[in-house]
CSV table of C-alpha atoms in Angstrom, one decimal:
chain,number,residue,atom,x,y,z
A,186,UNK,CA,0.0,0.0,0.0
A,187,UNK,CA,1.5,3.4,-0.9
A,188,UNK,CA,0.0,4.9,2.3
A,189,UNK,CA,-1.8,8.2,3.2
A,190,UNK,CA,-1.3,10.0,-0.1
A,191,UNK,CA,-1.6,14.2,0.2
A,192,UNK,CA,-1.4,16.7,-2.4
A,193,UNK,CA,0.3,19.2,-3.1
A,194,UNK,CA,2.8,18.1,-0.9
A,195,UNK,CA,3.5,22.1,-0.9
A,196,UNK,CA,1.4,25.3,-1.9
A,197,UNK,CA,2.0,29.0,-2.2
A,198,UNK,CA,-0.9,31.3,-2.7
A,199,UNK,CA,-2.1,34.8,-1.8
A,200,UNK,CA,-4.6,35.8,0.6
A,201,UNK,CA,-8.1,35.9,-0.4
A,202,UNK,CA,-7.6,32.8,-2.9
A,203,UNK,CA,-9.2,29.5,-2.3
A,204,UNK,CA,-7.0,26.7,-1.1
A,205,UNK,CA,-8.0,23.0,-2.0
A,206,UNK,CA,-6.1,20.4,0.0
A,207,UNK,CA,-6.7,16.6,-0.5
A,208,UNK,CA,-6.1,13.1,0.7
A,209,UNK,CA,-6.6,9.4,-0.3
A,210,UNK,CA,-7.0,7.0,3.1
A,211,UNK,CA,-5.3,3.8,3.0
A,212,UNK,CA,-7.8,1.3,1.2
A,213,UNK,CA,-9.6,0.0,3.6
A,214,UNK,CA,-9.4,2.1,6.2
A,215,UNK,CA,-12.4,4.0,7.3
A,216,UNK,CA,-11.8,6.8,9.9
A,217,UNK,CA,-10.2,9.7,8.4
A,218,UNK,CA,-8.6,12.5,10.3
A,219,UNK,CA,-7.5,16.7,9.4
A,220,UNK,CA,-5.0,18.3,11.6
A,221,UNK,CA,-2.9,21.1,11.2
A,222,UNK,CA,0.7,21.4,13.0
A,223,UNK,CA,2.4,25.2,13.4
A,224,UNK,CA,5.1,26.2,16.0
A,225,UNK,CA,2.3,28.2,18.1
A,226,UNK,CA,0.3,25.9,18.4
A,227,UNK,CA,1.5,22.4,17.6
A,228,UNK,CA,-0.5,19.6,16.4
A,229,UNK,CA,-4.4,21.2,16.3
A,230,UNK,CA,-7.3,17.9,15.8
A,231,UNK,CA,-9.2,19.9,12.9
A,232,UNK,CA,-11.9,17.4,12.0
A,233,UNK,CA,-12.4,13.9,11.9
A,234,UNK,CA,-14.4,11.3,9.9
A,235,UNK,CA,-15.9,7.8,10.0
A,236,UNK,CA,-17.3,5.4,7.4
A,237,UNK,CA,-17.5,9.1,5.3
A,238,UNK,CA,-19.6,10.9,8.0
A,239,UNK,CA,-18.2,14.2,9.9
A,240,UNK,CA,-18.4,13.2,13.9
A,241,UNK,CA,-15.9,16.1,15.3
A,242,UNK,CA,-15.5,19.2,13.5
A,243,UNK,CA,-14.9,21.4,16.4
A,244,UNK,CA,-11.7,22.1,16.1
A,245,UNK,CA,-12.3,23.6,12.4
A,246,UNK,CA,-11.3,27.2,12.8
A,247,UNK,CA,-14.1,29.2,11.4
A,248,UNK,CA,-15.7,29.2,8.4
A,249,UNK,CA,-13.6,29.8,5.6
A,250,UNK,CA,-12.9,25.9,6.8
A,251,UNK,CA,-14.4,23.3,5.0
A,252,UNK,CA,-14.1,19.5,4.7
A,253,UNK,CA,-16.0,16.8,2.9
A,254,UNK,CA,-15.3,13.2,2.2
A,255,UNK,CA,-17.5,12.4,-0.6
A,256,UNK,CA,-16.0,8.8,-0.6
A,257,UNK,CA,-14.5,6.1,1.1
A,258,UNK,CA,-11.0,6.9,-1.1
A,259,UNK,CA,-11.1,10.8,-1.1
A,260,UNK,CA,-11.7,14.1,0.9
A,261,UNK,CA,-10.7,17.3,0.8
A,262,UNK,CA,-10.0,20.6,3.3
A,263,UNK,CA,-10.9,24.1,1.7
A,264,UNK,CA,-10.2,27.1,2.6
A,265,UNK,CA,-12.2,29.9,1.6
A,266,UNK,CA,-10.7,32.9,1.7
A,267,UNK,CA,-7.0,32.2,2.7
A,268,UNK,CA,-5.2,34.0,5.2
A,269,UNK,CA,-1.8,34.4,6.1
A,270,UNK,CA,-2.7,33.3,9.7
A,271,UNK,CA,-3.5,30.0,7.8
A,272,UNK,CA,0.3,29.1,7.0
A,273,UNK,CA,1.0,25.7,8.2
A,274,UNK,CA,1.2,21.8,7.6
A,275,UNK,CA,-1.9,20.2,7.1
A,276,UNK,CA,-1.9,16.4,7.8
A,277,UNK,CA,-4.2,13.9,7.0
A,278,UNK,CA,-4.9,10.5,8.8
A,279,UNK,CA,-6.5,7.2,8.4
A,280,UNK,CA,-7.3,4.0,10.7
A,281,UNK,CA,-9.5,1.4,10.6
A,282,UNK,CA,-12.4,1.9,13.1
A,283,UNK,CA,-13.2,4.1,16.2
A,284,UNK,CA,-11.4,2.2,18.6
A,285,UNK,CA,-8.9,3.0,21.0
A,286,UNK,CA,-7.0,-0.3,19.9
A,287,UNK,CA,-6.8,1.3,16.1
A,288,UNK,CA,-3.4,3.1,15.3
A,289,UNK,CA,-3.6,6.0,12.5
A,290,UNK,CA,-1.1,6.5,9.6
A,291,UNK,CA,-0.3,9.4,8.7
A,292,UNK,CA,0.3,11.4,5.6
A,293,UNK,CA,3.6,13.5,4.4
A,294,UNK,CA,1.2,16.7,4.8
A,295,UNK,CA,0.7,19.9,2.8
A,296,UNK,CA,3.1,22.8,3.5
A,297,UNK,CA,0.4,25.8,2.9
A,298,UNK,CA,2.0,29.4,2.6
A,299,UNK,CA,-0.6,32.0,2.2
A,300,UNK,CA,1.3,35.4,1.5
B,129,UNK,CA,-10.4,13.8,27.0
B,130,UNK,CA,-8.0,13.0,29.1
B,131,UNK,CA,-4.7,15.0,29.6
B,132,UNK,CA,-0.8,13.7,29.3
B,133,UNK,CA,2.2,15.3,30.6
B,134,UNK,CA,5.4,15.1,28.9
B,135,UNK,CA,9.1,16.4,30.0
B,136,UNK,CA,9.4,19.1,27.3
B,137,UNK,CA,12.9,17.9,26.0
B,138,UNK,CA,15.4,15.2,26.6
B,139,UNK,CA,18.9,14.0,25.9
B,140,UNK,CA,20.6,11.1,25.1
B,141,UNK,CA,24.0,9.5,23.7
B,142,UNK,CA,23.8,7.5,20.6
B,143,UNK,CA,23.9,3.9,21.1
B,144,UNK,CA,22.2,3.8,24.9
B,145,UNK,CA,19.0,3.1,26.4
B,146,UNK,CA,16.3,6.4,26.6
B,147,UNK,CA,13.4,5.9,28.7
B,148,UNK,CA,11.0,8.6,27.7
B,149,UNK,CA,8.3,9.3,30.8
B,150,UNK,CA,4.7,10.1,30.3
B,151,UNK,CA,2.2,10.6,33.4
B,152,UNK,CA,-1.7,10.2,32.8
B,153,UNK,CA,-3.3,10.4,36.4
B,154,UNK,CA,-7.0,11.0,35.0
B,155,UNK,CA,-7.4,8.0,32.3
B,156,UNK,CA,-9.6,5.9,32.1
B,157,UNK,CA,-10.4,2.2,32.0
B,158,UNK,CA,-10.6,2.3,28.4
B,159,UNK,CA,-8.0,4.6,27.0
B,160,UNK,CA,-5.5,2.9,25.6
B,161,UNK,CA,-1.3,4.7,25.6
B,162,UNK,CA,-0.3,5.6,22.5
B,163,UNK,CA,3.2,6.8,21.7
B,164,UNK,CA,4.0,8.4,18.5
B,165,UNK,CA,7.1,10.4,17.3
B,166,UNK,CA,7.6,12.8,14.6
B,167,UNK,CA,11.1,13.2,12.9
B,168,UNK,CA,12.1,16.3,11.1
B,169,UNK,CA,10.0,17.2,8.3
B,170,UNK,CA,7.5,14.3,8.3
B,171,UNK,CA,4.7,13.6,9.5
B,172,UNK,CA,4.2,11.7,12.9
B,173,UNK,CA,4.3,7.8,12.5
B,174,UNK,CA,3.1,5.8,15.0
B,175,UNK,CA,5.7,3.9,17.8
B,176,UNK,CA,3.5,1.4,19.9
B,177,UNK,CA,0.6,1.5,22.0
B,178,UNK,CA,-1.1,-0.2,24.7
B,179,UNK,CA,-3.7,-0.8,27.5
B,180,UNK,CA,-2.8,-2.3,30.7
B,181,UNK,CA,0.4,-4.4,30.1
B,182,UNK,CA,3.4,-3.6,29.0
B,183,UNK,CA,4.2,-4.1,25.0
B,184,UNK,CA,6.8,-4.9,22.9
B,185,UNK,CA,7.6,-4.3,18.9
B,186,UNK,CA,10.6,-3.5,16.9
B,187,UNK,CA,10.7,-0.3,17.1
B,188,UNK,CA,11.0,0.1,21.2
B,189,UNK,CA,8.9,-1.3,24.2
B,190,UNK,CA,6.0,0.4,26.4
B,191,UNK,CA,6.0,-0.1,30.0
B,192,UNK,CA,2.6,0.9,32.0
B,193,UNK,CA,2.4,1.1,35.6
B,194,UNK,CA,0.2,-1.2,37.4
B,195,UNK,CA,-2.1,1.7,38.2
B,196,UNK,CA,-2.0,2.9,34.7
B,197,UNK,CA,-1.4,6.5,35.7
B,198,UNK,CA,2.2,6.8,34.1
B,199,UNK,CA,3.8,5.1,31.3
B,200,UNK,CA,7.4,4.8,29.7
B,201,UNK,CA,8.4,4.1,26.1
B,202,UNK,CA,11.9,2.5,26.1
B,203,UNK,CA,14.3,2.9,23.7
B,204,UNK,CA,16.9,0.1,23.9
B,205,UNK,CA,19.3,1.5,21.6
B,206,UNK,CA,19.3,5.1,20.4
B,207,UNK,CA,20.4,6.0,17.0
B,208,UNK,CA,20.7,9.3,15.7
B,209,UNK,CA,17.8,8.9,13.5
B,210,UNK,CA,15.5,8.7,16.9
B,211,UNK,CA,16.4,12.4,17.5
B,212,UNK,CA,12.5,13.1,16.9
B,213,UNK,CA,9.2,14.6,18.9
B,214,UNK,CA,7.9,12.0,20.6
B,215,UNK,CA,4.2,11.9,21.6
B,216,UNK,CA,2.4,10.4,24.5
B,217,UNK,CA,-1.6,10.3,23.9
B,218,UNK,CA,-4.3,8.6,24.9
B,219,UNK,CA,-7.0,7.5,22.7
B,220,UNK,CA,-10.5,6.3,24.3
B,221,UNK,CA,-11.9,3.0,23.4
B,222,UNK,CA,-15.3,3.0,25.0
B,223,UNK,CA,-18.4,3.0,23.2
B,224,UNK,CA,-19.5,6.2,21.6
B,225,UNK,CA,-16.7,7.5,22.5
B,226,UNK,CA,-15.2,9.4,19.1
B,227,UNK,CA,-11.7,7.8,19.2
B,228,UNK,CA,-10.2,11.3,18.5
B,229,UNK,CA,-6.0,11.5,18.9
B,230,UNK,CA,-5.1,15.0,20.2
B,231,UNK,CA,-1.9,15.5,20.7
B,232,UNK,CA,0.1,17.8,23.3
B,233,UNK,CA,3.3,19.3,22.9
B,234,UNK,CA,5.4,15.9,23.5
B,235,UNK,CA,9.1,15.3,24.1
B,236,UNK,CA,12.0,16.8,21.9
B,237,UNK,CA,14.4,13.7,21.9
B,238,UNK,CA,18.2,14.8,21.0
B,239,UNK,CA,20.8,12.4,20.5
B,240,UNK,CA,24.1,12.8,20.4
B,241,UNK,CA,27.1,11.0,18.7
């Protein structure tokens, strides 16, 4: 399996444009997580999905944040107008299940650089 | 959910044992310990998790206190490439519970030659 698969691994825009981020779970997998890692504030829980259904989104920051997993194989984080205070590393996640037991792999994330 | 405290950094010289401490005084029966560490530039990747006894894989070992309220991830052998952050969390696994993994501000491993 190739793993948690992001793109674009890195992304330069200017504020005010619209920001698409996306990932592809493992196959198989069915819990899907967003977080987003700066020096501030570390490693930030942005939303999380199971069997393609949004159960926590309270850590999305406002919204000009967006998510959707249309399918088992893909979602996708928008952001709606960009802001420079939005510069950071978005990572995405997948396990299998809900349970405590389950152990998430992780993507290579999205460097985002809104100037 | 429940709350993990980490030392904020630690040091170690290449080639010897690091025992990397993590206290959890408010889980609960059904969060399980999970350690995972983040190397430059990468994303985290996960080390070994557990619930009530101690675990073993190839990358290091978990040791829990009989209590549960503290737990150490042993490294038998450090190498340079473990200089990483290295995250102690506990994930619930009651039901209903979400299963979220939030992370706190872990442990900065450095290793030296």
């Amino acid at each position: 399996d190739a793993g948690v698969i992001q793109s674009p691994r890195h992304e330069v825009t200017e504020m005010g444009q619209e920001v698409t981020l996306r990932c592809k779970p493992i196959s198989g997998h069915n819990s899907l997580f967003w977080y987003r890692q700066t020096m501030m504030r570390g490693l930030e829980l942005l939303i999380y999905f199971n069997n393609n259904v949004p159960i926590d989104d309270s850590g999305m920051p406002e919204d000009r944040f967006s998510a959707k997993m249309p399918n088992a194989s893909f979602s996708t984080l928008k952001i709606q107008p960009s802001e420079p205070r939005d510069s950071a590393v978005y990572f995405c996640a997948s396990c299998w299940g809900r349970s405590g037991a389950n152990v998430l792999t992780f993507g290579a994330g999205s460097r985002l650089t809104v100037l | 959910d429940a709350k993990t405290t980490q030392p904020n950094s630690m040091e170690s010289n290449e080639e010897e044992p690091v025992h990397l401490p993590c206290n959890h005084s408010t889980i609960s029966g059904t969060d399980y310990i999970h350690w995972y560490r983040q190397l430059p530039s990468q994303g985290p990747e996960y080390v070994i998790h557990g619930l009530t006894s101690n675990v073993n894989n190839r990358m290091a070992s978990l040791a829990i206190a009989e209590d549960r309220k503290s737990s150490t991830l042993i490294l038998h052998r450090a190498t340079l490439r473990d200089a990483a952050v290295y995250y102690c969390i506990l994930r619930g696994g009651g039901s209903g519970n979400t299963g979220k993994l939030i992370f706190g501000q872990g442990t900065t491993l450095q290793v030296k030659p």
